[in-house]
């Protein structure tokens, strides 16, 4: 006798529920989306015991009459699409007609609903797929769905539910996504009788972000930069976190497409690229991205929870997002502002010990910062250089001649015709401290510059300009190199030699000429002029290490970027290196011309701003 049976409908629903209903938060998502599709302007979500006991959602949407109420919980029933052509431009959040049937197959559901034209409401109850008949009830117009004891007949799934707090965390996340995507809705979230969020339809987007943001509310909205573009029927609104509020995961990247939260690898990549060089490795920006585009230009029917979509022109989406974000970031002052102790902090200064407070954390952070940036060479003496008054600086008409003392000189892209940088144009004062930092007076206060980090950024940008951009004559982009007086030889293993040979093109781009020099040796014959301050042998050795790294795709841009980073680091002025006044002036000039001088290529800040008003507050002068 055959072993294969046809499953009954209830079993089919339970199995299907596994796809859409993973945990209480999935129920909240599906039901809130239904409320939004029903045209509701007000939705109240009430949860008990992290959703394990009760999920109750009430909306003021269009409601359902008795007939619709009876069919809404059947599998594959929907009012949102009728023919296959409707699948081509789905404007509603739901369309698959499976959520209610799935939810009702794994829990006890009571649904009460009334349309605007009805005088009375109707109610239906479903217990793990067993439906009652529709009966009259009394309720305002709109719909209330109560979901009790999720998975109570499925112990294997119930077992996987986490603590009430964890489940509530997932619910709050779903609520947050929907609340951000639908700024004009009045939304409430209650847990065990306590109101967690009450969001008014009058909220400004920034305000809503600040209210919902799980990021400690250290002024998130002041740290968001707004960018907008509208081209080729693609509208983009981005609220981008400054690098100073970056995170250790992508969790704080919210992308919404026509009101739907989505995850998309092209978009993630565009965001990452937009922040290239502005963040330290392993840090991720906080971004809220709202995309509007015609429904026909993407397919939402690729994932059961519809959190992934397929763009028909993914390249356009990628390039426009990247351009919008990048342009704005590069045009914004991203300098790190020093955070000085606040009013409570000043109590500490007066000798009142406030353990574990914010100012303590800040002083620790500052101490840590200075510890990390301690000069690499030991200091003979702290030598105070008199502050230099620059009375009037003319545009630099010559490159500062490079010294051959082993110390890197500052010169990058100074051009004869460039205007006098603002930072130096008036009577400005600067001084180098600890042979590592430069303190510069500005109109608003003063800035402290990390000389190595800034010079590294300047050289990095210069290298990028020369290597990545097309040469004006259309020729190959490569760094200018010069022959070494005496070729420098070094021992190589066969695998190192192989690495150098397979990357011959990269070496050529860099202007490095390496030739065989005996059976197990090679010699460097030419080296890029821009990197004269780096030691060729040391550079090539590190280059071999980099080329051999398994995590870097040898053909990708990442390799070139890593190489340029390394080159910039090696050729830049070091901490602990004394600079002449004219070198400092040159560095400050080059800073003005750099694209994003506020961060070194690894994303660390190059400059920290201190405002005079903050100082005045600290010294109680205001
Ligand atoms: P889908 O949303 O994919 O259509 P669902 O199973 O989530 O499928 O819902 C089935 C149908 O029930 C919907 O198409 C809609 O007509 C109706 N419905 C569900 N929730 C509500 C609600 N809150 N208000 C009014 N109608 C609703
Ligand atoms: Mg739905």
Coordinates of C-alpha atoms and ligand atoms in Angstrom, one line a residue:
X1 CA 0.0 0.0 0.0
X2 CA 1.3 3.5 -0.9
X3 CA 2.8 5.6 1.9
X4 CA 2.1 9.0 0.4
X5 CA -0.9 10.8 1.8
X6 CA -2.4 14.2 0.9
X7 CA -2.0 16.5 3.9
X8 CA -5.2 18.1 5.2
X9 CA -5.6 21.9 4.8
X10 CA -5.0 22.6 8.4
X11 CA -1.6 20.8 8.3
X12 CA -0.8 22.7 5.1
X13 CA -1.5 25.9 6.9
X14 CA 0.6 25.0 9.9
X15 CA 3.5 24.1 7.6
X16 CA 3.1 27.3 5.6
X17 CA 3.0 29.3 8.9
X18 CA 6.6 28.2 9.5
X19 CA 7.6 30.5 6.6
X20 CA 5.8 33.7 7.7
X21 CA 5.3 33.2 11.4
X22 CA 8.6 32.7 13.1
X23 CA 7.8 34.3 16.4
X24 CA 5.4 36.8 18.0
X25 CA 7.2 39.7 16.2
X26 CA 6.2 38.2 12.8
X27 CA 2.5 38.3 13.9
X28 CA 2.9 42.0 14.9
X29 CA 4.5 42.8 11.6
X30 CA 1.8 41.0 9.5
X31 CA -1.1 42.4 11.5
X32 CA 0.2 46.0 11.5
X33 CA 0.8 45.7 7.7
X34 CA -2.8 44.6 7.3
X35 CA -4.0 47.6 9.3
X36 CA -1.9 49.9 7.1
X37 CA -3.3 48.3 4.0
X38 CA -6.8 48.8 5.4
X39 CA -6.2 52.6 5.3
X40 CA -5.9 53.0 9.1
X41 CA -4.5 56.2 10.5
X42 CA -4.3 55.0 14.1
X43 CA -3.0 51.6 15.3
X44 CA -2.7 50.4 18.8
X45 CA -0.5 47.4 19.6
X46 CA -0.9 45.8 23.0
X47 CA 1.3 42.9 24.0
X48 CA 1.4 40.6 27.1
X49 CA 4.3 38.5 28.1
X50 CA 6.4 39.3 25.1
X51 CA 3.6 38.2 22.8
X52 CA 3.6 34.7 24.1
X53 CA 0.3 35.3 26.0
X54 CA -1.4 38.0 23.9
X55 CA -0.9 40.2 20.8
X56 CA -3.8 42.5 20.3
X57 CA -4.0 45.0 17.4
X58 CA -6.7 47.6 16.9
X59 CA -7.0 49.9 13.9
X60 CA -9.4 52.4 12.5
X61 CA -9.1 51.1 9.0
X62 CA -11.8 50.1 6.5
X63 CA -12.9 47.0 8.5
X64 CA -14.5 43.9 7.1
X65 CA -18.1 42.8 6.8
X66 CA -19.4 39.4 8.0
X67 CA -18.8 37.7 4.7
X68 CA -15.2 39.0 4.4
X69 CA -14.5 38.1 8.0
X70 CA -15.5 34.5 7.3
X71 CA -13.1 34.3 4.3
X72 CA -10.2 36.4 5.5
X73 CA -8.8 33.5 7.6
X74 CA -9.0 30.9 4.8
X75 CA -5.6 30.2 3.0
X76 CA -4.8 32.2 -0.1
X77 CA -7.6 34.7 0.4
X78 CA -6.8 38.3 -0.3
X79 CA -8.6 41.5 -1.4
X80 CA -5.4 43.0 -2.7
X81 CA -4.8 41.3 -6.0
X82 CA -7.2 39.8 -8.5
X83 CA -5.3 38.8 -11.7
X84 CA -1.8 37.9 -12.5
X85 CA -1.2 41.3 -14.0
X86 CA -1.8 42.9 -10.5
X87 CA 1.4 41.2 -9.5
X88 CA 3.3 43.6 -11.7
X89 CA 2.9 46.6 -9.6
X90 CA 2.0 45.8 -6.0
X91 CA 1.3 48.9 -4.0
X92 CA 0.0 47.2 -0.8
X93 CA 2.2 45.7 1.9
X94 CA 0.4 42.4 1.7
X95 CA -0.8 40.4 -1.3
X96 CA -0.1 36.7 -0.7
X97 CA -3.2 36.1 1.3
X98 CA -1.5 33.8 3.8
X99 CA -0.8 35.8 7.0
X100 CA -4.2 35.5 8.7
X101 CA -4.6 31.8 7.8
X102 CA -1.1 31.1 9.0
X103 CA -1.5 33.0 12.3
X104 CA -4.9 31.4 13.0
X105 CA -3.5 27.9 12.4
X106 CA -0.9 28.2 15.2
X107 CA -2.8 30.2 17.9
X108 CA -6.2 31.2 19.3
X109 CA -7.5 34.2 17.3
X110 CA -10.5 36.5 17.9
X111 CA -11.2 39.1 15.3
X112 CA -13.8 41.8 15.6
X113 CA -14.4 44.1 12.7
X114 CA -16.9 46.6 11.4
X115 CA -16.9 48.7 8.2
X116 CA -17.9 52.3 8.3
X117 CA -21.3 51.7 6.7
X118 CA -22.3 48.9 9.1
X119 CA -24.2 49.7 12.3
X120 CA -22.9 46.7 14.2
X121 CA -19.6 44.7 14.2
X122 CA -19.0 41.0 13.6
X123 CA -16.8 38.6 15.4
X124 CA -15.1 35.3 14.5
X125 CA -13.0 33.0 16.6
X126 CA -10.4 30.5 15.3
X127 CA -8.6 28.0 17.5
X128 CA -5.6 26.5 15.7
X129 CA -7.5 26.4 12.4
X130 CA -11.0 25.5 13.9
X131 CA -13.3 28.3 12.9
X132 CA -16.4 29.4 14.7
X133 CA -19.2 31.0 12.7
X134 CA -19.4 34.7 12.4
X135 CA -21.5 36.3 15.2
X136 CA -22.7 39.9 15.8
X137 CA -20.7 42.0 18.3
X138 CA -20.4 45.6 19.4
X139 CA -17.4 47.6 18.4
X140 CA -16.3 50.9 16.8
X141 CA -15.5 50.8 13.1
X142 CA -12.1 49.2 12.2
X143 CA -10.7 45.9 13.2
X144 CA -9.3 44.3 16.4
X145 CA -7.4 41.1 16.2
X146 CA -6.3 39.3 19.3
X147 CA -3.8 36.4 19.1
X148 CA -3.4 34.3 22.2
X149 CA -1.0 31.5 23.2
X150 CA 1.0 31.4 20.0
X151 CA 2.3 27.8 19.1
X152 CA 0.4 26.3 22.1
X153 CA -0.3 23.2 20.1
X154 CA 3.2 23.1 18.6
X155 CA 5.5 22.5 21.6
X156 CA 8.5 22.1 19.4
X157 CA 8.0 25.7 18.1
X158 CA 6.9 27.1 21.4
X159 CA 10.1 25.8 23.0
X160 CA 12.1 28.0 20.7
X161 CA 10.5 31.2 21.9
X162 CA 12.9 33.2 24.0
X163 CA 12.2 35.2 27.2
X164 CA 9.5 37.8 27.2
X165 CA 12.1 40.5 27.1
X166 CA 13.8 39.1 24.1
X167 CA 10.6 38.5 22.2
X168 CA 9.5 42.0 23.1
X169 CA 12.8 43.3 21.7
X170 CA 11.9 41.7 18.4
X171 CA 8.4 43.2 18.5
X172 CA 9.8 46.6 19.2
X173 CA 12.1 46.3 16.3
X174 CA 9.2 45.4 13.9
X175 CA 7.2 48.3 15.4
X176 CA 10.1 50.6 14.8
X177 CA 10.5 49.7 11.2
X178 CA 6.8 50.2 10.5
X179 CA 6.7 53.4 12.5
X180 CA 9.7 54.9 10.6
X181 CA 8.3 53.8 7.2
X182 CA 4.9 55.4 8.0
X183 CA 5.6 58.7 9.6
X184 CA 2.0 60.0 9.3
X185 CA 0.4 57.3 11.4
X186 CA -0.6 57.6 15.0
X187 CA 1.0 54.5 16.7
X188 CA 1.0 53.1 20.2
X189 CA 2.9 50.1 21.6
X190 CA 2.0 48.8 25.0
X191 CA 3.7 45.9 26.9
X192 CA 2.0 44.4 30.0
X193 CA -0.1 47.5 30.4
X194 CA 2.9 49.9 30.2
X195 CA 3.1 52.3 27.2
X196 CA 6.4 51.9 25.5
X197 CA 5.8 54.2 22.5
X198 CA 3.2 56.7 21.7
X199 CA 3.9 58.3 18.4
X200 CA 1.8 61.1 17.1
X201 CA 1.0 61.6 13.4
X202 CA 2.2 65.2 13.9
X203 CA 5.8 64.0 14.6
X204 CA 8.5 65.3 12.4
X205 CA 10.7 62.5 11.0
X206 CA 13.7 63.5 13.1
X207 CA 11.6 63.5 16.2
X208 CA 10.2 60.1 15.4
X209 CA 13.8 58.7 14.8
X210 CA 14.9 60.2 18.1
X211 CA 11.9 58.7 20.0
X212 CA 12.4 55.2 18.4
X213 CA 16.1 55.1 18.2
X214 CA 17.6 52.4 20.4
X215 CA 20.8 54.4 20.2
X216 CA 21.3 56.2 23.5
X217 CA 19.6 59.5 22.8
X218 CA 22.9 61.4 22.8
X219 CA 21.4 63.8 20.3
X220 CA 20.9 61.4 17.4
X221 CA 19.0 64.0 15.4
X222 CA 21.8 66.5 15.7
X223 CA 24.1 63.9 14.2
X224 CA 22.0 63.1 11.2
X225 CA 22.8 64.7 7.8
X226 CA 20.0 65.0 5.4
X227 CA 20.4 64.3 1.7
X228 CA 17.8 64.2 -1.0
X229 CA 17.7 63.5 -4.7
X230 CA 15.0 63.0 -7.3
X231 CA 16.1 61.7 -10.7
X232 CA 14.8 59.3 -13.2
X233 CA 11.6 58.7 -11.2
X234 CA 13.8 57.6 -8.2
X235 CA 13.3 59.7 -5.1
X236 CA 15.8 59.3 -2.3
X237 CA 15.7 60.8 1.1
X238 CA 18.6 59.9 3.4
X239 CA 19.2 60.7 7.0
X240 CA 22.8 59.8 7.5
X241 CA 24.5 59.4 10.8
X242 CA 27.8 61.2 11.2
X243 CA 30.8 58.9 11.5
X244 CA 31.0 59.8 15.2
X245 CA 27.8 57.7 15.9
X246 CA 28.8 54.7 13.8
X247 CA 28.0 51.3 15.2
X248 CA 29.5 47.8 15.3
X249 CA 26.8 46.2 13.1
X250 CA 24.5 47.1 10.2
X251 CA 21.5 46.9 12.5
X252 CA 21.0 50.6 12.4
X253 CA 20.7 50.8 8.6
X254 CA 17.0 51.2 7.9
X255 CA 16.1 51.1 4.2
X256 CA 12.5 51.6 3.2
X257 CA 11.1 51.2 -0.3
X258 CA 7.7 52.8 -0.9
X259 CA 6.9 52.3 2.8
X260 CA 8.3 48.8 3.1
X261 CA 11.3 47.9 5.2
X262 CA 13.7 46.0 3.0
X263 CA 17.2 44.5 3.1
X264 CA 19.1 44.6 -0.1
X265 CA 22.7 43.8 -0.8
X266 CA 23.1 46.4 -3.5
X267 CA 21.9 49.2 -1.3
X268 CA 24.0 48.0 1.6
X269 CA 27.0 48.1 -0.7
X270 CA 26.1 51.6 -1.9
X271 CA 25.9 52.8 1.8
X272 CA 29.2 51.2 2.6
X273 CA 30.9 52.8 -0.4
X274 CA 29.4 56.2 0.4
X275 CA 31.2 56.1 3.8
X276 CA 34.4 54.7 2.3
X277 CA 37.4 56.2 4.2
X278 CA 35.1 58.0 6.7
X279 CA 34.8 55.1 9.1
X280 CA 37.2 52.8 10.8
X281 CA 37.1 49.2 9.6
X282 CA 34.3 47.1 11.2
X283 CA 32.2 50.2 12.0
X284 CA 28.9 50.7 10.2
X285 CA 27.1 53.9 9.7
X286 CA 23.6 54.7 11.0
X287 CA 21.5 55.4 8.0
X288 CA 17.7 55.9 7.5
X289 CA 17.1 55.7 3.8
X290 CA 13.7 56.3 2.2
X291 CA 13.3 55.3 -1.4
X292 CA 10.3 56.0 -3.6
X293 CA 10.0 54.6 -7.0
X294 CA 7.3 53.3 -9.4
X295 CA 5.9 49.9 -8.1
X296 CA 6.5 48.4 -11.6
X297 CA 10.2 48.8 -11.3
X298 CA 10.8 46.1 -8.8
X299 CA 9.4 42.7 -7.7
X300 CA 8.4 42.1 -4.1
X301 CA 7.3 38.6 -4.7
X302 CA 10.7 37.0 -4.1
X303 CA 10.6 36.3 -0.3
X304 CA 7.8 35.1 1.9
X305 CA 8.2 38.0 4.4
X306 CA 8.8 40.4 1.5
X307 CA 11.8 41.8 3.2
X308 CA 13.8 41.3 0.0
X309 CA 12.9 42.7 -3.4
X310 CA 14.4 42.4 -6.9
X311 CA 15.1 45.7 -8.7
X312 CA 14.8 45.6 -12.4
X313 CA 17.5 48.2 -12.7
X314 CA 19.7 47.5 -9.6
X315 CA 22.6 49.5 -11.1
X316 CA 20.6 52.7 -11.3
X317 CA 19.4 52.3 -7.7
X318 CA 23.0 51.6 -6.5
X319 CA 24.6 54.4 -8.4
X320 CA 22.0 57.0 -7.4
X321 CA 22.1 56.1 -3.7
X322 CA 25.8 56.1 -3.7
X323 CA 26.1 59.5 -5.5
X324 CA 23.4 61.1 -3.3
X325 CA 25.0 60.0 0.0
X326 CA 28.6 60.4 -1.0
X327 CA 28.2 63.9 -2.4
X328 CA 26.5 65.0 0.8
X329 CA 29.0 63.4 3.1
X330 CA 31.9 64.9 1.3
X331 CA 30.4 68.3 1.4
X332 CA 29.7 68.2 5.1
X333 CA 31.9 69.2 8.0
X334 CA 32.4 65.9 9.7
X335 CA 35.1 67.1 12.1
X336 CA 34.8 65.5 15.5
X337 CA 33.6 67.9 18.1
X338 CA 35.2 67.6 21.4
X339 CA 32.7 66.7 24.1
X340 CA 33.5 68.7 27.2
X341 CA 32.2 67.8 30.6
X342 CA 28.7 69.1 31.1
X343 CA 27.3 71.0 34.1
X344 CA 27.4 67.8 36.2
X345 CA 30.9 67.3 35.1
X346 CA 32.0 70.7 36.4
X347 CA 30.9 69.6 39.9
X348 CA 33.7 67.1 39.6
X349 CA 36.1 69.9 38.8
X350 CA 35.1 71.6 41.9
X351 CA 36.1 68.5 43.8
X352 CA 32.8 66.9 44.2
X353 CA 33.2 63.3 43.3
X354 CA 30.4 61.9 41.2
X355 CA 31.4 58.3 40.5
X356 CA 30.5 56.7 37.2
X357 CA 29.1 59.9 35.7
X358 CA 29.3 61.1 32.1
X359 CA 32.2 63.5 32.7
X360 CA 34.3 60.7 34.2
X361 CA 33.6 58.6 31.1
X362 CA 34.6 61.5 28.9
X363 CA 37.9 62.2 30.8
X364 CA 38.7 58.5 30.5
X365 CA 38.0 58.6 26.8
X366 CA 40.2 61.7 26.4
X367 CA 43.0 60.1 28.4
X368 CA 42.6 57.0 26.3
X369 CA 42.7 59.1 23.1
X370 CA 45.9 60.8 24.1
X371 CA 47.4 57.5 25.3
X372 CA 46.8 55.9 22.0
X373 CA 48.2 58.8 20.1
X374 CA 51.4 59.1 22.1
X375 CA 54.4 59.9 20.0
X376 CA 56.1 56.8 18.6
X377 CA 59.5 58.3 19.2
X378 CA 60.6 59.3 22.6
X379 CA 60.6 62.9 23.2
X380 CA 63.9 64.5 24.3
X381 CA 62.1 67.5 25.9
X382 CA 58.8 69.1 25.6
X383 CA 60.0 72.1 23.6
X384 CA 57.5 74.9 23.4
X385 CA 57.7 76.6 20.1
X386 CA 56.5 80.2 20.3
X387 CA 53.1 80.5 18.6
X388 CA 53.5 81.8 15.2
X389 CA 51.5 84.7 13.9
X390 CA 50.8 84.5 10.3
X391 CA 50.1 88.0 9.3
X392 CA 49.3 87.6 5.7
X393 CA 49.9 84.5 3.6
X394 CA 50.1 84.7 -0.1
X395 CA 48.9 81.8 -2.1
X396 CA 51.6 79.2 -2.2
X397 CA 53.5 79.6 -5.4
X398 CA 56.0 76.9 -5.0
X399 CA 56.2 73.4 -3.6
X400 CA 58.2 73.3 -0.4
X401 CA 61.4 71.5 -1.4
X402 CA 61.5 68.0 -0.1
X403 CA 64.1 67.6 2.6
X404 CA 66.3 64.6 2.5
X405 CA 66.6 64.1 6.2
X406 CA 64.5 61.0 6.3
X407 CA 61.6 63.1 7.6
X408 CA 58.6 63.3 5.4
X409 CA 57.8 66.7 4.0
X410 CA 54.4 68.0 3.5
X411 CA 53.4 68.7 0.0
X412 CA 50.6 67.3 -1.9
X413 CA 48.3 69.2 -4.2
X414 CA 49.1 72.8 -3.7
X415 CA 48.5 74.8 -6.9
X416 CA 49.7 78.2 -7.7
X417 CA 46.3 79.6 -8.4
X418 CA 44.5 78.4 -5.3
X419 CA 42.9 80.9 -2.9
X420 CA 44.3 81.5 0.5
X421 CA 42.6 78.9 2.7
X422 CA 40.2 80.4 5.2
X423 CA 41.9 78.6 8.1
X424 CA 45.0 80.7 7.5
X425 CA 43.7 83.8 5.9
X426 CA 43.2 85.9 8.9
X427 CA 45.5 86.3 11.8
X428 CA 45.8 82.7 12.8
X429 CA 48.0 81.0 15.4
X430 CA 49.2 77.5 15.5
X431 CA 51.7 75.4 17.4
X432 CA 52.9 71.8 17.4
X433 CA 52.6 70.0 20.6
X434 CA 54.5 66.8 21.6
X435 CA 55.8 66.8 18.1
X436 CA 52.6 65.0 17.2
X437 CA 49.6 67.3 17.3
X438 CA 49.0 70.7 15.8
X439 CA 46.8 73.1 17.7
X440 CA 45.3 75.8 15.5
X441 CA 43.2 78.7 16.5
X442 CA 40.0 79.1 14.5
X443 CA 37.2 81.6 14.5
X444 CA 35.0 79.4 16.7
X445 CA 37.7 78.2 19.1
X446 CA 40.5 75.9 18.2
X447 CA 41.2 72.5 16.6
X448 CA 43.7 69.8 17.4
X449 CA 45.0 68.0 14.4
X450 CA 46.7 64.6 14.5
X451 CA 49.6 65.3 12.1
X452 CA 50.1 61.8 11.0
X453 CA 46.4 61.1 10.4
X454 CA 45.9 64.2 8.4
X455 CA 49.0 63.8 6.3
X456 CA 48.0 60.2 5.6
X457 CA 44.6 61.3 4.3
X458 CA 46.2 64.0 2.1
X459 CA 48.6 61.5 0.6
X460 CA 45.9 58.9 0.2
X461 CA 43.7 61.2 -1.7
X462 CA 46.5 62.3 -3.9
X463 CA 47.4 58.7 -4.7
X464 CA 43.7 57.9 -5.5
X465 CA 43.5 60.9 -7.8
X466 CA 46.5 59.8 -9.7
X467 CA 45.7 56.1 -9.9
X468 CA 42.0 55.8 -10.0
X469 CA 41.0 58.7 -12.3
X470 CA 41.5 58.5 -16.0
X471 CA 44.5 60.3 -17.2
X472 CA 43.6 63.4 -19.4
X473 CA 45.3 61.9 -22.4
X474 CA 43.3 58.7 -22.0
X475 CA 46.5 56.8 -21.1
X476 CA 47.1 54.4 -18.3
X477 CA 47.0 55.8 -14.8
X478 CA 50.0 55.1 -12.9
X479 CA 52.3 56.8 -10.4
X480 CA 55.4 58.5 -11.6
X481 CA 58.4 56.6 -10.6
X482 CA 62.1 57.2 -10.5
X483 CA 65.0 54.8 -10.9
X484 CA 66.9 54.0 -7.7
X485 CA 70.6 54.9 -7.8
X486 CA 71.5 51.5 -6.5
X487 CA 68.9 48.7 -7.0
X488 CA 67.8 47.3 -3.6
X489 CA 67.8 43.5 -3.6
X490 CA 65.9 41.2 -1.3
X491 CA 65.4 37.5 -0.8
X492 CA 62.2 35.9 -2.0
X493 CA 60.5 32.6 -1.6
X494 CA 59.1 31.0 -4.8
X495 CA 55.6 31.9 -3.6
X496 CA 56.5 35.5 -2.9
X497 CA 58.1 35.8 -6.4
X498 CA 54.9 34.3 -7.8
X499 CA 52.8 36.8 -6.0
X500 CA 54.9 39.7 -7.4
X501 CA 54.7 38.2 -10.9
X502 CA 50.9 37.7 -10.9
X503 CA 50.4 41.2 -9.7
X504 CA 52.7 42.8 -12.2
X505 CA 50.0 45.1 -13.4
X506 CA 49.4 46.5 -9.9
X507 CA 53.1 47.0 -9.5
X508 CA 53.3 48.9 -12.7
X509 CA 50.4 51.1 -11.6
X510 CA 52.2 51.9 -8.5
X511 CA 55.4 52.7 -10.4
X512 CA 57.4 50.0 -8.7
X513 CA 59.9 48.0 -10.9
X514 CA 61.0 44.7 -9.5
X515 CA 63.3 42.4 -11.5
X516 CA 64.8 38.9 -10.8
X517 CA 68.2 39.1 -9.2
X518 CA 69.6 35.7 -8.9
X519 CA 67.9 32.4 -8.1
X520 CA 66.1 33.4 -4.9
X521 CA 66.3 37.2 -4.9
X522 CA 64.7 40.1 -6.6
X523 CA 65.7 43.8 -6.8
X524 CA 63.7 47.0 -6.7
X525 CA 64.9 49.2 -9.6
X526 CA 62.3 52.0 -9.5
X527 CA 60.0 53.4 -6.9
X528 CA 57.2 56.0 -7.0
X529 CA 58.4 59.6 -6.4
X530 CA 55.4 60.3 -4.3
X531 CA 56.5 57.7 -1.8
X532 CA 60.1 58.7 -1.5
X533 CA 59.8 58.9 2.2
X534 CA 58.8 55.3 2.5
X535 CA 61.6 52.7 2.6
X536 CA 61.3 50.7 -0.7
X537 CA 62.3 47.4 0.9
X538 CA 60.0 47.7 3.8
X539 CA 57.2 48.8 1.4
X540 CA 57.7 45.8 -1.0
X541 CA 57.8 43.4 1.9
X542 CA 54.5 44.7 3.3
X543 CA 53.1 44.7 -0.2
X544 CA 53.9 41.0 -0.5
X545 CA 52.2 40.3 2.8
X546 CA 49.1 42.2 1.6
X547 CA 49.0 40.4 -1.7
X548 CA 49.2 37.1 0.1
X549 CA 46.2 37.8 2.3
X550 CA 43.4 35.4 1.7
X551 CA 40.6 37.8 2.7
X552 CA 41.4 40.2 -0.1
X553 CA 40.2 39.5 -3.6
X554 CA 43.2 40.0 -5.8
X555 CA 41.2 41.6 -8.6
X556 CA 39.0 43.8 -6.5
X557 CA 39.2 47.4 -5.7
X558 CA 39.7 46.5 -2.1
X559 CA 43.3 45.4 -2.8
X560 CA 44.2 48.6 -4.5
X561 CA 42.6 50.5 -1.7
X562 CA 44.5 48.6 0.9
X563 CA 47.7 49.2 -1.0
X564 CA 47.1 52.9 -1.2
X565 CA 46.2 53.0 2.5
X566 CA 49.5 51.3 3.3
X567 CA 51.4 53.6 1.0
X568 CA 49.9 56.7 2.5
X569 CA 50.6 55.5 6.0
X570 CA 54.2 54.7 5.2
X571 CA 54.8 58.0 3.4
X572 CA 53.1 60.3 5.9
X573 CA 54.7 62.3 8.6
X574 CA 54.9 60.3 11.8
X575 CA 53.9 61.1 15.3
X576 CA 56.9 62.4 17.2
X577 CA 58.3 64.2 14.2
X578 CA 59.1 67.8 14.6
X579 CA 57.8 70.1 11.8
X580 CA 58.9 73.4 10.7
X581 CA 56.4 76.3 10.6
X582 CA 56.3 76.2 6.9
X583 CA 55.6 72.5 6.8
X584 CA 52.8 73.1 9.2
X585 CA 51.4 75.9 7.0
X586 CA 51.6 73.6 4.0
X587 CA 49.8 70.8 5.9
X588 CA 47.0 73.2 6.8
X589 CA 46.8 74.4 3.2
X590 CA 46.6 70.9 1.9
X591 CA 43.9 70.1 4.5
X592 CA 41.7 72.8 3.0
X593 CA 41.9 71.1 -0.4
X594 CA 41.4 67.6 0.7
X595 CA 38.0 66.0 0.0
X596 CA 37.4 64.6 3.4
X597 CA 40.1 65.9 5.6
X598 CA 38.2 65.1 8.8
X599 CA 39.1 61.4 8.7
X600 CA 42.2 59.5 8.0
X601 CA 41.9 56.7 5.3
X602 CA 41.1 54.2 8.1
X603 CA 38.3 56.4 9.2
X604 CA 39.8 57.8 12.4
X605 CA 39.3 61.5 13.0
X606 CA 42.2 63.7 12.0
X607 CA 40.8 66.8 13.7
X608 CA 39.0 67.5 16.9
X609 CA 37.2 70.8 17.3
X610 CA 36.9 72.7 20.5
X611 CA 34.5 75.6 20.6
X612 CA 35.2 78.7 22.5
X613 CA 31.7 78.8 23.9
X614 CA 32.1 75.4 25.5
X615 CA 35.4 76.5 27.0
X616 CA 33.7 79.6 28.4
X617 CA 31.0 77.5 29.9
X618 CA 33.6 75.3 31.5
X619 CA 35.5 78.2 33.0
X620 CA 32.1 79.6 34.2
X621 CA 32.5 82.7 32.1
X622 CA 29.0 82.6 30.8
Ligands
LIG1 P1 -3.0 39.8 2.5 O1 -2.7 40.9 3.4 O2 -1.8 39.3 1.8 O3 -4.1 40.1 1.6 P2 -3.9 38.4 4.9 O4 -4.1 37.0 5.2 O5 -2.9 39.2 5.7 O6 -3.5 38.5 3.4 O7 -5.3 39.2 5.0 C1 -6.4 38.6 4.2 C2 -7.4 39.7 3.9 O8 -8.1 40.1 5.1 C3 -6.8 41.0 3.4 O9 -6.6 40.9 2.0 C4 -7.8 42.0 3.7 O10 -8.9 42.1 2.8 C5 -8.4 41.4 5.0 N1 -7.9 42.1 6.2 C6 -6.9 41.6 7.0 N2 -6.6 42.4 8.0 C7 -7.5 43.5 7.9 C8 -7.7 44.7 8.6 N3 -7.0 45.0 9.7 N4 -8.6 45.5 8.2 C9 -9.4 45.2 7.1 N5 -9.2 44.1 6.4 C10 -8.3 43.3 6.7
LIG2 MG1 -1.5 40.7 5.1

